[in-house]
Amino acid sequence: MPLWAVQVSIALISFLETMLLIYLSYKGNIWEQIFRISFILEMINTVPFIITIFWPPLRNLFIPVFLNCWLAKYALENMINDLHRAIQRTQSAMFNQVLILICTLLCLVFTGTCGIQHLERAGEKLSLFKSFYFCIVTFSTVGYGDVTPKIWPSQLLVVIMICVALVVLPLQFEELVYLWMERQKSGGNYSRHRAQTEKHVVLCVSSLKIDLLMDFLNEFYAHPRLQDYYVVILCPTEMDIQVRRVLQIPLWSQRVIYLQGSALKDQDLMRAKMDNGEACFILSSRNEVDRTAADHQTILRAWAVKDFAPNCPLYVQILKPENKFHVKFADHVVCEEECKYAMLALNCVCPATSTLITLLVHTSRGQEGQESPEQWQRMYGRCSGNEVYHIRMGDSKFFMEYEGKSFTYAAFHAHKKYGVCLIGIRREENKSILLNPGPRHIMAASDTCFYINITKEENSAFIFKQEEKQKKKGFAGRGTYDGPSRLPVHSIIASMGTVAMDLQNTECRPANSSKLTLPAENGSSNRRPSIAPVLELADTSSLLPCDLLSDQSEDEMTQSDEEGSAVVEYVKGYPPNSPYIGSSPTLCHLLPEKAPFCCLRLDKGCKHNSFEDAKAYGFKNKLIIVSAETAGNGLYNFIVPLRAYYRSRKELNPIVLLLDNKPEHHFLEAICCFPMVYYMEGTIDNLDSLLQCGIIYADNLVVVDKESTMSAEEDYMADAKTIVNVQTMFRLFPSLSIITELTHPSNMRFMQFRAKDSYSLALSKLEKKERENGSNLAFMFRLPFAAGRVFSISMLDTLLYQSFVKDYMITITRLLLGLDTTPGSGYLCAMKITEDDLWIRTYGRLFQKLCSSSAEIPIGIYRTESHMFATSEPHDIRAQISINVEDCEDTKDVKEHWGIKTSHHRNSCSSDQSEHPLLRRKSMQWARRLSRKGNKHSSKTAEWISQQRLSLYRRSERQELSELVKNRMKHLGLPTTGYDEMNDHQNTLSYVLINPPPDTRLELNDIVYLIRSDPLAHVANDGHSRKSSCSNKLGPCNPETRDETQL
């Protein structure tokens, strides 16, 4: 009776509450309220109890009160929503949906368990646990069959419950899956707890491509101390399929979190926990056709991040130099077009500068190519592992002993003892980095040293304790690398003898002399010539670097005396007009008066001159041609390094800008002050335009990537037009050095493409193997990249990434490229090793020679050597024939024994197409005679014959191309005397060796990269002493001789 009273009381309260809610929510349709599931359940569970008050016999009636669980589920959902509204917190929709699904499953199981247990009382009287077991087995679709309902009411209930489950559960799962997919797209949130306990950086991009992602991840996680960092990607677009596949790899899935959102929304920045981030990288979308619009988006992102998290370090990539000043507040900024044009300009005077810089800013262990059978690939791959590191001198084992010594002395002996190349320093009181400050700089313990090495000093394998013990015991270092650094000068000379250094061969040459002069006292001796030691303190009477200005003035005076008064004298000064805000002022060669705009047009005469082509100008030096779509402000940075004050006037190359569109007035205003800078409208796919701009008188053609090609439907097709046009020019002008910029580094394999070249195919296999081994520089063995003929600006993205660990990398790169000119800091240049310089023999002796005479620091070698195929006799003979053909091309009298050379000569020099069948017939007769002689090597001979025949066909095709060019020149009224039939360089390859070992042998035509000290650093010194020093060291200047130390 008490239980019945409680049940009735609860039923009355629930019934009245339900009726009140029905009345309050009535909106004119009573049936909508009556047929609601919650109302029906309330009636089933309350009305029977109320009826028992008036009809007692119904008190024994079973009322399914377990159905109230559904009402409890509904009430729980409303309670959670009310709670969120009360605390003003938005809970995740995923959490709510999971809660609903769990409650639905519990209600289904509870309803089924109670219903079956009650109904089966008329059958086997199942216990409550067995009823629960039956429901679980049934709803999980297992169905063992050991427990089954025996009577039809319970069987009917099971049917009803299964039908309800088939309707309700799929709807709940569908909603959950939909929310899960949406969450996967947006990325959810970065945990606040994780942000406070773990370190993370944020990468903001407008669109994320797989190449950009992998470059960032590989470079970022290449540093050991960044292994525990998380990377949060904030991108407004949906995750790409390839990106999703990569982020599912266990290596990245635990460390990379993708959030779909905008950096302009505080909610998304909050999701990324930007205020707790260690850094924020903001990258521009270089694949946009409108790069200015892409920069505007980058600027807004940078402003938004700075406003939301002012203490978060910003690393910003900008495309256009004129937009750089908008993000000047960022901690590190890389302007793409500035670096690109400066690098392409230096490529013209210092070959493969782009390859040198790219290898320096990529993290590598130097393991690439070590399994290759070719020596050049092993050496090139090992030297590519060199990077720039820094250390405080007082904490360094490499440099600590040179405190109080000159910078040049420290650089030479550190290279001699440890193989490290000291390139610059930074004073503690002055935050400016100085590259090669010269011998007048005295090293202090507080200086920060910047050096190039395979690994940083902290990870080096040198055992310094043993060296210190040897020093204490008095061992002067017989073959080791200590001793001489602490001995006086006369002891050094005595210990070196004629070798001049303990390490075999380490020498250098004066930068401004035409040759690395052989010492006269040792010239006739059988002993190796000695080299002057590098002094601990500078001898001001014998320093050469600051003589550059006086040398140039003498050159200019001599040249003007020869050529007469018609020659325009140049002046040194700062360009009066900069095309954009933020350009670094650089002292340059300038015209005394600005050239009229009409005189800048190369292909059209004006009232000031009547020249209409490059031949008419009569330039002394070879041209540099730049092909670009528009004359953007970044192109200004191409001109400045080539007109810098430290380049001799007689070495200035005329610059021709071949533009698709007419340049704007403000750009012409900026370049009209520079000497020998011209422009013309035309495209590289037009042969007439190339001939008019003087391509046959050019040494270098620079092809800049065009913005309009970015609209290609397939991303990697953006370079298609550029690649095909460059391939055409490569066929028309084989000896021309073509430097090409591409959008995608993977397209480098198509440059100078030869489908049947077995060596190129072998390099392709090597690249794939290196990529499988996890190399970040798999493309480095492609011959065009190794030779500096192709470059992609995306390869410099790592410069921004490395700045997170090495905050000095951007500054050092800008100093090397000439974009910044810090007073007292040196600059990058190059010199060529001639036959008269081979007496130095090794790179180590060259290092000593340069340090002791001109205070220059060599940092690497650009080497060109013969292109060797797989060693086999026919190939060797073929290479010999190819060389002989080149030597005999202009010779008409050829002996009968070299019949094949005669055929080559006729094929290359004759324009009569009727000679081709005769040529082929003779070559076949010669091939048959050869096959009869070589029975033992029939297969090799047959292969050789096939390749030789292919070579003959190729020569024939080259002749046709030559005739095409000459006919066009005649049509344009241009003299054809300047166009000689040129041989391609397929028998040579070039590559860069960064900081090679001191015992590396020098070879003929090696080009050595130098960091030359600033000529203006000590201009205040006595000018007379400098001139006398110059005359003593260099001897009389010959105006007809080109300065071999600069390119």
PDB file of N, CA and C in Angstrom, residues 285 524 546 558 616 775 814 834:
ATOM      1  N   SER A 285      51.256  32.295 -51.034  1.00  0.00           N
ATOM      2  CA  SER A 285      50.903  31.326 -52.070  1.00  0.00           C
ATOM      3  C   SER A 285      51.524  31.770 -53.381  1.00  0.00           C
ATOM      4  N   SER A 524     112.949  27.750 -59.855  1.00  0.00           N
ATOM      5  CA  SER A 524     113.838  26.830 -60.573  1.00  0.00           C
ATOM      6  C   SER A 524     114.245  25.635 -59.736  1.00  0.00           C
ATOM      7  N   CYS A 546      92.018  46.335 -49.466  1.00  0.00           N
ATOM      8  CA  CYS A 546      91.532  47.705 -49.575  1.00  0.00           C
ATOM      9  C   CYS A 546      92.082  48.417 -50.787  1.00  0.00           C
ATOM     10  N   THR A 558      93.259  54.225 -67.372  1.00  0.00           N
ATOM     11  CA  THR A 558      93.977  53.637 -68.508  1.00  0.00           C
ATOM     12  C   THR A 558      93.037  53.381 -69.669  1.00  0.00           C
ATOM     13  N   ALA A 616      75.647  46.718 -83.094  1.00  0.00           N
ATOM     14  CA  ALA A 616      76.003  48.103 -83.404  1.00  0.00           C
ATOM     15  C   ALA A 616      76.635  48.815 -82.215  1.00  0.00           C
ATOM     16  N   SER A 775      66.473  11.411 -48.351  1.00  0.00           N
ATOM     17  CA  SER A 775      67.270  12.617 -48.554  1.00  0.00           C
ATOM     18  C   SER A 775      66.377  13.816 -48.852  1.00  0.00           C
ATOM     19  N   ARG A 814      71.683  37.237 -47.233  1.00  0.00           N
ATOM     20  CA  ARG A 814      71.543  38.545 -47.878  1.00  0.00           C
ATOM     21  C   ARG A 814      72.905  39.204 -48.081  1.00  0.00           C
ATOM     22  N   THR A 834      93.992  29.095 -63.389  1.00  0.00           N
ATOM     23  CA  THR A 834      94.569  28.943 -64.720  1.00  0.00           C
ATOM     24  C   THR A 834      95.728  27.947 -64.661  1.00  0.00           C
TER      25      THR A 834
END
